[in-house]
CSV table of C-alpha atoms in Angstrom, one decimal:
chain,number,residue,atom,x,y,z
A,173,MET,CA,32.1,-111.2,-47.8
A,174,SER,CA,33.2,-110.3,-44.3
A,175,ARG,CA,32.6,-112.4,-41.3
A,176,LYS,CA,30.2,-109.8,-39.8
A,177,LYS,CA,28.1,-109.7,-43.0
A,178,ARG,CA,27.9,-113.5,-43.2
A,179,ALA,CA,26.7,-113.6,-39.5
A,180,GLU,CA,24.0,-111.0,-40.3
A,181,GLN,CA,22.9,-112.9,-43.3
A,182,ALA,CA,22.7,-116.1,-41.4
A,183,SER,CA,20.7,-114.4,-38.7
A,184,ARG,CA,18.2,-113.1,-41.2
A,185,ILE,CA,17.8,-116.5,-42.7
A,186,ARG,CA,17.2,-118.1,-39.3
A,187,LYS,CA,14.5,-115.5,-38.5
A,188,ARG,CA,12.8,-116.0,-41.8
A,189,ILE,CA,12.8,-119.8,-41.3
A,190,ASN,CA,11.5,-119.5,-37.8
A,191,LYS,CA,8.7,-117.2,-39.0
A,192,GLN,CA,7.8,-119.7,-41.7
A,193,LYS,CA,7.7,-122.5,-39.2
A,194,GLN,CA,5.4,-120.4,-36.9
A,195,VAL,CA,3.0,-119.7,-39.8
A,196,ALA,CA,3.0,-123.4,-40.7
A,197,ARG,CA,2.4,-124.5,-37.1
A,198,ARG,CA,-0.4,-121.9,-36.8
A,199,VAL,CA,-2.1,-123.2,-40.0
A,200,LEU,CA,-1.7,-126.8,-39.0
A,201,PHE,CA,-3.2,-126.2,-35.5
A,202,SER,CA,-6.1,-124.2,-37.0
A,203,ASP,CA,-6.8,-127.1,-39.4
A,204,LEU,CA,-6.7,-129.5,-36.5
A,205,VAL,CA,-9.2,-127.5,-34.4
A,206,SER,CA,-11.5,-127.3,-37.5
A,207,PHE,CA,-11.2,-131.1,-38.0
A,208,ALA,CA,-11.9,-131.9,-34.3
A,209,LEU,CA,-14.6,-129.3,-33.8
A,210,PRO,CA,-16.3,-128.6,-37.1
A,211,GLU,CA,-18.7,-125.7,-36.9
A,212,GLY,CA,-22.4,-126.2,-37.6
A,213,ILE,CA,-22.2,-130.0,-37.0
A,214,LEU,CA,-21.3,-130.7,-33.4
A,215,PHE,CA,-24.1,-128.7,-31.7
A,216,SER,CA,-26.5,-128.2,-34.6
A,217,LYS,CA,-29.4,-129.8,-32.8
A,218,GLU,CA,-28.9,-128.1,-29.5
A,219,GLN,CA,-30.7,-125.0,-28.2
A,220,PHE,CA,-28.7,-122.1,-27.0
A,221,HIS,CA,-29.8,-118.7,-25.7
A,222,GLY,CA,-30.4,-116.2,-28.5
A,223,ASN,CA,-28.3,-113.5,-26.8
A,224,ILE,CA,-25.0,-115.4,-26.7
A,225,LYS,CA,-22.1,-113.7,-28.5
A,226,TRP,CA,-20.0,-116.9,-29.0
A,227,VAL,CA,-20.2,-119.9,-31.3
A,228,PRO,CA,-20.4,-123.3,-29.4
A,229,GLU,CA,-17.7,-125.0,-31.4
A,230,GLN,CA,-15.4,-122.0,-31.0
A,231,LEU,CA,-16.1,-121.9,-27.2
A,232,ALA,CA,-15.2,-125.6,-27.0
A,233,ALA,CA,-11.9,-124.9,-28.9
A,234,GLN,CA,-11.2,-122.0,-26.5
A,235,ALA,CA,-11.8,-124.3,-23.5
A,236,LEU,CA,-9.4,-126.9,-24.9
A,237,ILE,CA,-6.7,-124.3,-25.6
A,238,TRP,CA,-7.2,-122.9,-22.1
A,239,SER,CA,-6.7,-126.3,-20.6
A,240,TRP,CA,-3.4,-126.8,-22.3
A,241,GLN,CA,-1.7,-123.7,-20.8
A,242,ASP,CA,0.9,-124.3,-18.1
A,243,THR,CA,0.5,-121.1,-16.1
A,244,LYS,CA,-0.1,-121.3,-12.3
A,245,LYS,CA,-3.2,-119.1,-12.4
A,246,VAL,CA,-6.3,-120.0,-14.5
A,247,THR,CA,-6.9,-116.3,-15.3
A,248,ASP,CA,-3.3,-116.0,-16.7
A,249,ALA,CA,-4.1,-119.1,-18.8
A,250,PHE,CA,-7.2,-117.4,-20.1
A,251,GLU,CA,-5.3,-114.3,-21.2
A,252,LYS,CA,-2.9,-116.5,-23.1
A,253,THR,CA,-5.8,-118.3,-24.6
A,254,LEU,CA,-7.3,-115.1,-25.9
A,255,GLU,CA,-4.0,-114.3,-27.7
A,256,ILE,CA,-3.9,-117.8,-29.3
A,257,CYS,CA,-7.5,-117.6,-30.4
A,258,GLU,CA,-6.8,-114.2,-32.0
A,259,GLU,CA,-3.9,-115.7,-34.0
A,260,LEU,CA,-6.1,-118.6,-35.1
A,261,GLY,CA,-8.9,-116.4,-36.2
A,262,LEU,CA,-11.4,-117.6,-33.5
A,263,LYS,CA,-13.3,-114.4,-33.0
A,264,GLU,CA,-16.7,-115.6,-31.7
A,265,ILE,CA,-15.5,-116.7,-28.3
A,266,ALA,CA,-16.0,-115.6,-24.7
A,267,LYS,CA,-14.1,-112.3,-24.2
A,268,THR,CA,-13.9,-112.3,-20.4
A,269,TYR,CA,-13.0,-115.1,-17.9
A,270,THR,CA,-16.4,-114.6,-16.1
A,271,ALA,CA,-18.4,-115.0,-19.3
A,272,PHE,CA,-16.2,-118.0,-20.2
A,273,MET,CA,-16.8,-119.9,-17.0
A,274,ASN,CA,-20.5,-119.0,-16.9
A,275,ALA,CA,-20.9,-120.4,-20.4
A,276,LEU,CA,-19.2,-123.6,-19.6
A,277,SER,CA,-21.1,-124.0,-16.4
A,278,HIS,CA,-24.6,-123.2,-17.9
A,279,TYR,CA,-24.2,-125.4,-21.0
A,280,ARG,CA,-22.0,-128.1,-19.5
A,281,GLU,CA,-24.4,-131.0,-20.1
A,282,ILE,CA,-24.9,-130.0,-23.8
A,283,MET,CA,-21.2,-129.4,-24.5
A,284,CYS,CA,-20.0,-132.4,-22.6
A,285,GLU,CA,-22.3,-134.7,-24.5
A,286,GLY,CA,-21.3,-133.2,-27.8
A,287,LEU,CA,-17.6,-133.4,-27.1
A,288,ARG,CA,-17.9,-136.9,-25.8
A,289,VAL,CA,-19.7,-138.2,-28.9
A,290,ARG,CA,-17.3,-136.4,-31.2
A,291,ARG,CA,-14.2,-137.7,-29.4
A,292,GLN,CA,-15.5,-141.3,-29.6
A,293,ALA,CA,-16.4,-141.0,-33.3
A,294,LEU,CA,-12.9,-139.7,-34.0
A,295,ALA,CA,-11.4,-142.6,-32.0
A,296,GLU,CA,-13.2,-145.1,-34.2
A,297,GLN,CA,-12.5,-143.2,-37.3
A,298,ILE,CA,-8.7,-142.8,-37.0
A,299,GLY,CA,-8.0,-145.7,-34.5
A,300,GLY,CA,-7.4,-148.1,-37.3
A,301,LYS,CA,-6.1,-151.5,-36.2
A,302,TYR,CA,-5.8,-150.3,-32.6
A,303,PHE,CA,-9.5,-149.8,-32.2
A,304,ARG,CA,-10.3,-153.5,-32.2
A,305,THR,CA,-8.2,-156.4,-30.8
A,306,ASN,CA,-9.2,-159.8,-32.2
A,307,LYS,CA,-12.6,-158.4,-33.1
A,308,TRP,CA,-13.0,-157.1,-29.5
A,309,VAL,CA,-13.3,-153.4,-28.4
A,310,LEU,CA,-11.4,-153.7,-25.1
A,311,MET,CA,-12.8,-151.3,-22.5
A,312,GLY,CA,-11.2,-151.2,-19.1
A,313,PHE,CA,-12.6,-149.4,-16.1
A,314,ASP,CA,-11.3,-148.3,-12.8
A,315,GLY,CA,-11.9,-145.6,-10.1
A,316,SER,CA,-9.6,-143.3,-8.2
A,317,ARG,CA,-9.7,-140.2,-6.1
A,318,ALA,CA,-8.0,-136.9,-6.9
A,319,THR,CA,-7.7,-133.9,-4.7
A,320,ALA,CA,-9.5,-130.8,-5.9
A,321,PRO,CA,-8.9,-127.1,-4.9
A,322,ARG,CA,-10.3,-126.2,-1.5
A,323,SER,CA,-13.1,-123.9,-2.5
A,324,THR,CA,-16.6,-123.5,-1.1
A,325,ALA,CA,-18.2,-125.0,-4.2
A,326,ASN,CA,-15.8,-128.0,-4.3
A,327,GLU,CA,-16.3,-128.7,-0.6
A,328,LYS,CA,-20.1,-128.7,-1.1
A,329,ALA,CA,-19.9,-130.9,-4.2
A,330,PHE,CA,-17.2,-133.4,-3.3
A,331,CYS,CA,-16.8,-133.7,0.5
A,332,ALA,CA,-18.6,-136.6,2.1
A,333,PRO,CA,-21.4,-135.1,4.2
A,334,ASN,CA,-21.0,-137.7,7.0
A,335,TYR,CA,-17.2,-137.8,6.9
A,336,GLY,CA,-16.0,-139.8,10.0
A,337,PHE,CA,-19.5,-140.9,11.0
A,338,GLY,CA,-20.2,-143.7,8.5
A,339,LYS,CA,-20.5,-147.4,9.4
A,340,GLU,CA,-16.9,-148.2,8.2
A,341,ALA,CA,-15.4,-145.2,10.0
A,342,LYS,CA,-17.1,-146.1,13.3
A,343,TYR,CA,-16.0,-149.7,12.9
A,344,GLY,CA,-12.4,-148.6,12.3
A,345,LYS,CA,-12.4,-146.4,15.3
A,346,LYS,CA,-13.7,-149.2,17.4
A,347,LEU,CA,-11.0,-151.6,16.3
A,348,SER,CA,-8.2,-149.1,16.7
A,349,LYS,CA,-9.4,-147.7,20.1
A,350,GLY,CA,-6.5,-147.4,22.5
A,351,LEU,CA,-4.0,-148.0,19.7
A,352,ARG,CA,-4.0,-144.6,18.1
A,353,ARG,CA,-1.4,-142.1,19.0
A,354,LYS,CA,-2.5,-138.7,20.4
A,355,ARG,CA,-0.5,-136.8,17.8
A,356,ASN,CA,-2.6,-138.5,15.0
A,357,ILE,CA,-5.9,-137.7,16.5
A,358,ALA,CA,-5.9,-134.0,15.4
A,359,HIS,CA,-4.9,-135.0,11.9
A,360,LYS,CA,-7.6,-137.6,11.6
A,361,THR,CA,-10.4,-135.3,12.9
A,362,ALA,CA,-9.4,-132.4,10.7
A,363,GLU,CA,-11.7,-131.4,7.9
A,364,PRO,CA,-11.0,-133.4,4.8
A,365,GLU,CA,-9.8,-131.8,1.5
A,366,PRO,CA,-12.3,-132.0,-1.4
A,367,GLN,CA,-11.7,-135.1,-3.3
A,368,VAL,CA,-13.2,-136.1,-6.6
A,369,TRP,CA,-14.1,-139.7,-7.2
A,370,ILE,CA,-13.2,-140.3,-10.9
A,371,THR,CA,-14.5,-143.5,-12.5
A,372,MET,CA,-13.1,-143.9,-16.0
A,373,MET,CA,-13.7,-146.2,-18.9
A,374,TRP,CA,-10.5,-146.5,-20.9
A,375,HIS,CA,-10.0,-147.8,-24.4
A,376,MET,CA,-7.3,-150.3,-23.9
A,377,GLY,CA,-6.2,-150.6,-27.6
A,378,LEU,CA,-5.9,-146.8,-28.1
A,379,ARG,CA,-4.8,-146.2,-24.5
A,380,LEU,CA,-7.1,-143.2,-24.3
A,381,PRO,CA,-10.1,-142.2,-22.0
A,382,TRP,CA,-13.4,-143.2,-23.5
A,383,THR,CA,-15.9,-141.8,-21.0
A,384,TRP,CA,-16.0,-141.1,-17.2
A,385,ARG,CA,-18.1,-140.0,-14.3
A,386,LEU,CA,-17.2,-137.6,-11.4
A,387,GLY,CA,-18.7,-137.7,-7.9
A,388,PRO,CA,-17.9,-137.0,-4.2
A,389,SER,CA,-15.3,-138.9,-2.4
A,390,ASN,CA,-17.8,-141.5,-1.1
A,391,SER,CA,-19.2,-142.3,-4.6
A,392,SER,CA,-19.6,-145.9,-5.8
A,393,GLU,CA,-17.4,-146.8,-8.8
A,394,ARG,CA,-19.7,-149.7,-9.7
A,395,GLY,CA,-22.6,-147.2,-9.6
A,396,HIS,CA,-20.7,-144.9,-11.9
A,397,VAL,CA,-20.1,-147.8,-14.4
A,398,GLN,CA,-23.8,-148.8,-14.3
A,399,GLU,CA,-24.7,-145.2,-15.0
A,400,MET,CA,-22.4,-145.1,-18.0
A,401,LEU,CA,-23.8,-148.3,-19.3
A,402,GLU,CA,-27.4,-147.1,-19.0
A,403,GLN,CA,-26.9,-143.6,-20.4
A,404,GLU,CA,-24.4,-144.2,-23.2
A,405,GLU,CA,-23.9,-146.4,-26.3
A,406,PHE,CA,-20.9,-148.6,-26.8
A,407,PRO,CA,-19.5,-150.3,-30.0
A,408,ALA,CA,-20.6,-153.8,-30.9
A,409,ASP,CA,-18.5,-156.7,-29.4
A,410,THR,CA,-17.2,-154.6,-26.5
A,411,LEU,CA,-15.4,-156.6,-23.8
A,412,PHE,CA,-15.4,-154.7,-20.5
A,413,CYS,CA,-12.4,-155.6,-18.3
A,414,GLY,CA,-12.4,-154.8,-14.6
A,415,ASP,CA,-10.6,-155.6,-11.3
A,416,ALA,CA,-11.9,-157.4,-8.3
A,417,GLY,CA,-14.0,-154.4,-7.2
A,418,PHE,CA,-16.3,-154.6,-10.2
A,419,VAL,CA,-18.4,-157.6,-9.3
A,420,GLY,CA,-22.0,-158.4,-8.6
A,421,TYR,CA,-25.2,-159.5,-10.4
A,422,PRO,CA,-26.5,-155.9,-11.0
A,423,LEU,CA,-23.3,-154.7,-12.7
A,424,TRP,CA,-22.8,-157.9,-14.8
A,425,SER,CA,-26.4,-158.0,-15.9
A,426,SER,CA,-26.2,-154.3,-17.0
A,427,ILE,CA,-23.1,-155.1,-19.1
A,428,LEU,CA,-24.9,-158.0,-20.8
A,429,ALA,CA,-28.0,-155.8,-21.4
A,430,THR,CA,-25.9,-153.5,-23.6
A,431,GLY,CA,-24.9,-156.4,-25.8
A,432,GLY,CA,-21.4,-156.5,-24.5
A,433,ASP,CA,-19.4,-159.0,-22.5
A,434,PHE,CA,-17.1,-158.8,-19.5
A,435,LEU,CA,-13.9,-160.1,-18.0
A,436,VAL,CA,-13.2,-159.5,-14.3
A,437,ARG,CA,-11.0,-160.9,-11.6
A,438,VAL,CA,-12.9,-162.5,-8.7
A,439,GLY,CA,-12.0,-163.4,-5.2
A,440,ALA,CA,-13.5,-165.2,-2.2
A,441,ASN,CA,-16.1,-162.5,-1.8
A,442,VAL,CA,-18.0,-163.7,-4.9
A,443,GLU,CA,-20.4,-166.6,-4.5
A,444,LEU,CA,-21.0,-168.7,-7.5
A,445,LEU,CA,-23.0,-171.9,-8.2
A,446,SER,CA,-21.5,-174.9,-10.0
A,447,GLU,CA,-22.5,-178.4,-10.9
A,448,TYR,CA,-19.0,-179.7,-10.0
A,449,ALA,CA,-18.1,-180.8,-6.5
A,450,ASP,CA,-14.6,-179.4,-6.6
A,451,ILE,CA,-14.2,-176.8,-9.4
A,452,GLN,CA,-10.7,-175.8,-8.1
A,453,LYS,CA,-9.2,-179.1,-9.1
A,454,LEU,CA,-10.7,-178.7,-12.6
A,455,GLY,CA,-9.2,-175.2,-12.9
A,456,GLY,CA,-12.6,-173.7,-13.8
A,457,GLY,CA,-15.8,-174.4,-15.7
A,458,VAL,CA,-19.3,-173.0,-16.3
A,459,VAL,CA,-20.8,-171.4,-13.2
A,460,LEU,CA,-24.0,-169.5,-12.3
A,461,CYS,CA,-24.3,-166.2,-10.6
A,462,TRP,CA,-27.7,-166.3,-9.0
A,463,PRO,CA,-28.1,-164.5,-5.6
A,464,LYS,CA,-30.9,-165.5,-3.3
A,465,ASP,CA,-32.8,-162.2,-3.8
A,466,ARG,CA,-32.7,-162.7,-7.6
A,467,MET,CA,-34.0,-166.2,-7.2
A,468,LYS,CA,-36.9,-165.0,-5.1
A,469,SER,CA,-37.7,-162.2,-7.6
A,470,GLY,CA,-37.7,-164.6,-10.5
A,471,ALA,CA,-34.7,-163.1,-12.3
A,472,PRO,CA,-32.8,-165.6,-14.5
A,473,PRO,CA,-29.3,-166.7,-13.5
A,474,LEU,CA,-26.2,-165.5,-15.3
A,475,ARG,CA,-24.3,-168.3,-16.9
A,476,LEU,CA,-20.6,-167.5,-16.9
A,477,ARG,CA,-17.2,-169.1,-17.3
A,478,LEU,CA,-14.7,-169.3,-14.5
A,479,VAL,CA,-11.0,-170.0,-15.3
A,480,ARG,CA,-7.8,-170.1,-13.3
A,481,VAL,CA,-4.9,-168.4,-15.0
A,482,GLN,CA,-1.4,-167.3,-14.1
A,483,VAL,CA,-0.7,-163.6,-14.5
A,484,GLY,CA,3.0,-163.0,-13.9
A,485,LYS,CA,3.8,-165.0,-10.8
A,486,THR,CA,0.3,-164.8,-9.4
A,487,MET,CA,-2.5,-167.3,-9.9
A,488,MET,CA,-5.9,-165.6,-10.4
A,489,TRP,CA,-9.5,-166.6,-10.9
A,490,MET,CA,-11.1,-164.8,-13.8
A,491,LEU,CA,-14.8,-164.7,-14.6
A,492,THR,CA,-16.2,-163.9,-18.1
A,493,SER,CA,-19.5,-164.0,-19.9
A,494,VAL,CA,-17.8,-165.4,-23.0
A,495,LEU,CA,-18.6,-169.1,-22.8
A,496,ASP,CA,-16.9,-170.1,-26.0
A,497,GLU,CA,-13.2,-170.8,-25.4
A,498,LYS,CA,-12.4,-170.1,-29.1
A,499,LYS,CA,-13.7,-166.6,-28.9
A,500,LEU,CA,-11.8,-165.8,-25.7
A,501,THR,CA,-8.8,-168.2,-25.0
A,502,LEU,CA,-6.8,-168.4,-21.8
A,503,LYS,CA,-3.9,-166.7,-23.5
A,504,GLN,CA,-6.1,-163.8,-24.5
A,505,ILE,CA,-7.6,-163.6,-21.0
A,506,VAL,CA,-4.1,-163.1,-19.5
A,507,GLU,CA,-3.1,-160.7,-22.3
A,508,TYR,CA,-6.2,-158.5,-21.9
A,509,TYR,CA,-6.0,-158.4,-18.1
A,510,LYS,CA,-2.3,-157.3,-18.3
A,511,GLN,CA,-3.4,-154.5,-20.7
A,512,ARG,CA,-6.0,-153.4,-18.2
A,513,TRP,CA,-3.3,-152.7,-15.7
A,514,LEU,CA,-2.2,-149.7,-17.8
A,515,ILE,CA,-5.2,-147.8,-16.6
A,516,GLU,CA,-3.7,-147.9,-13.1
A,517,ASN,CA,-0.8,-145.8,-14.5
A,518,TYR,CA,-3.0,-143.3,-16.3
A,519,GLN,CA,-3.4,-140.4,-13.9
A,520,ALA,CA,-6.7,-138.8,-14.6
A,521,ARG,CA,-6.3,-135.3,-13.2
A,522,TYR,CA,-8.6,-132.8,-11.8
A,523,ASP,CA,-6.9,-129.4,-11.3
A,524,GLY,CA,-9.9,-127.2,-11.8
A,525,ARG,CA,-8.9,-126.4,-15.4
A,526,ASP,CA,-9.6,-129.4,-17.5
A,527,PRO,CA,-12.7,-128.4,-19.5
A,528,LEU,CA,-14.0,-131.9,-20.0
A,529,TYR,CA,-13.8,-132.7,-16.3
A,530,LEU,CA,-15.4,-129.3,-15.5
A,531,LEU,CA,-18.2,-130.0,-17.9
A,532,ALA,CA,-18.8,-133.5,-16.5
A,533,ALA,CA,-18.8,-132.3,-12.9
């Protein structure tokens, strides 16, 4: 056989192999979509308008495929999504970008709830040994801001209505009066970009988002966490881990009301009661969180455990509702708090395309 014929034969073999791989990948991806979003189950109890021309599970799959495209324009991503859906056999979807966005916007609460419950069920189902750590479901939480596209809707939804005129802003201007440079004044007085405040609960064992809340740039991350605790259900023996910003009687009592426990870092801004004269020398002990307003209202005190640990080169005070040292040792406290740091590196994005953030907005 001549060299030219051998090359042609090798080329035909490569094309056949590549085509077989494409078919295999298409089948695998189709099976994955069917497994993650089974039709007739996810939204079986929800009410949709009788004139819709799409199936809810297929619309959700379309939204996920759309969010994975790397095009600059969302409309170009939608066109690619239509091609992929056609290859996968997803025919009962939104055919136009306008219909697609209107459907997501109109049914966002229903679809967000269904996707969240399904995602959490899958996490527990396939998480295996990573779902629980020493019988605990470790749940970290943190808040951060992300810049959103400057649109009229985003400015209305996410910009603080009293930007630059709040108590903290006025106090800062008073302190820095006479120290600010003239060239910075125009920058500071300019209209702010829309920023989304994202408060996320993060499964520390799986290193995946569990649930989250979105709000304007002046939102309260503690308020978001309390809202999640009140509106959603969490697995048994959940240990909520937070930084020094997640403190206070209302938040801690909300966590305990769910049947869970918490582990947070505390600083000098937290006032606690103790029967020991000098608890610092003892390195911790049982303390009470009982603010004066709670005393007057007759609310019971929170009995907690305060410990002093070394994390890296830093000495920290950690507060937990787990009083039994055998259930939560000092070594575990340090280990879990280090794991919570990973949420700081997890960049929760909002670029106007992620369907789950869009549905939650």
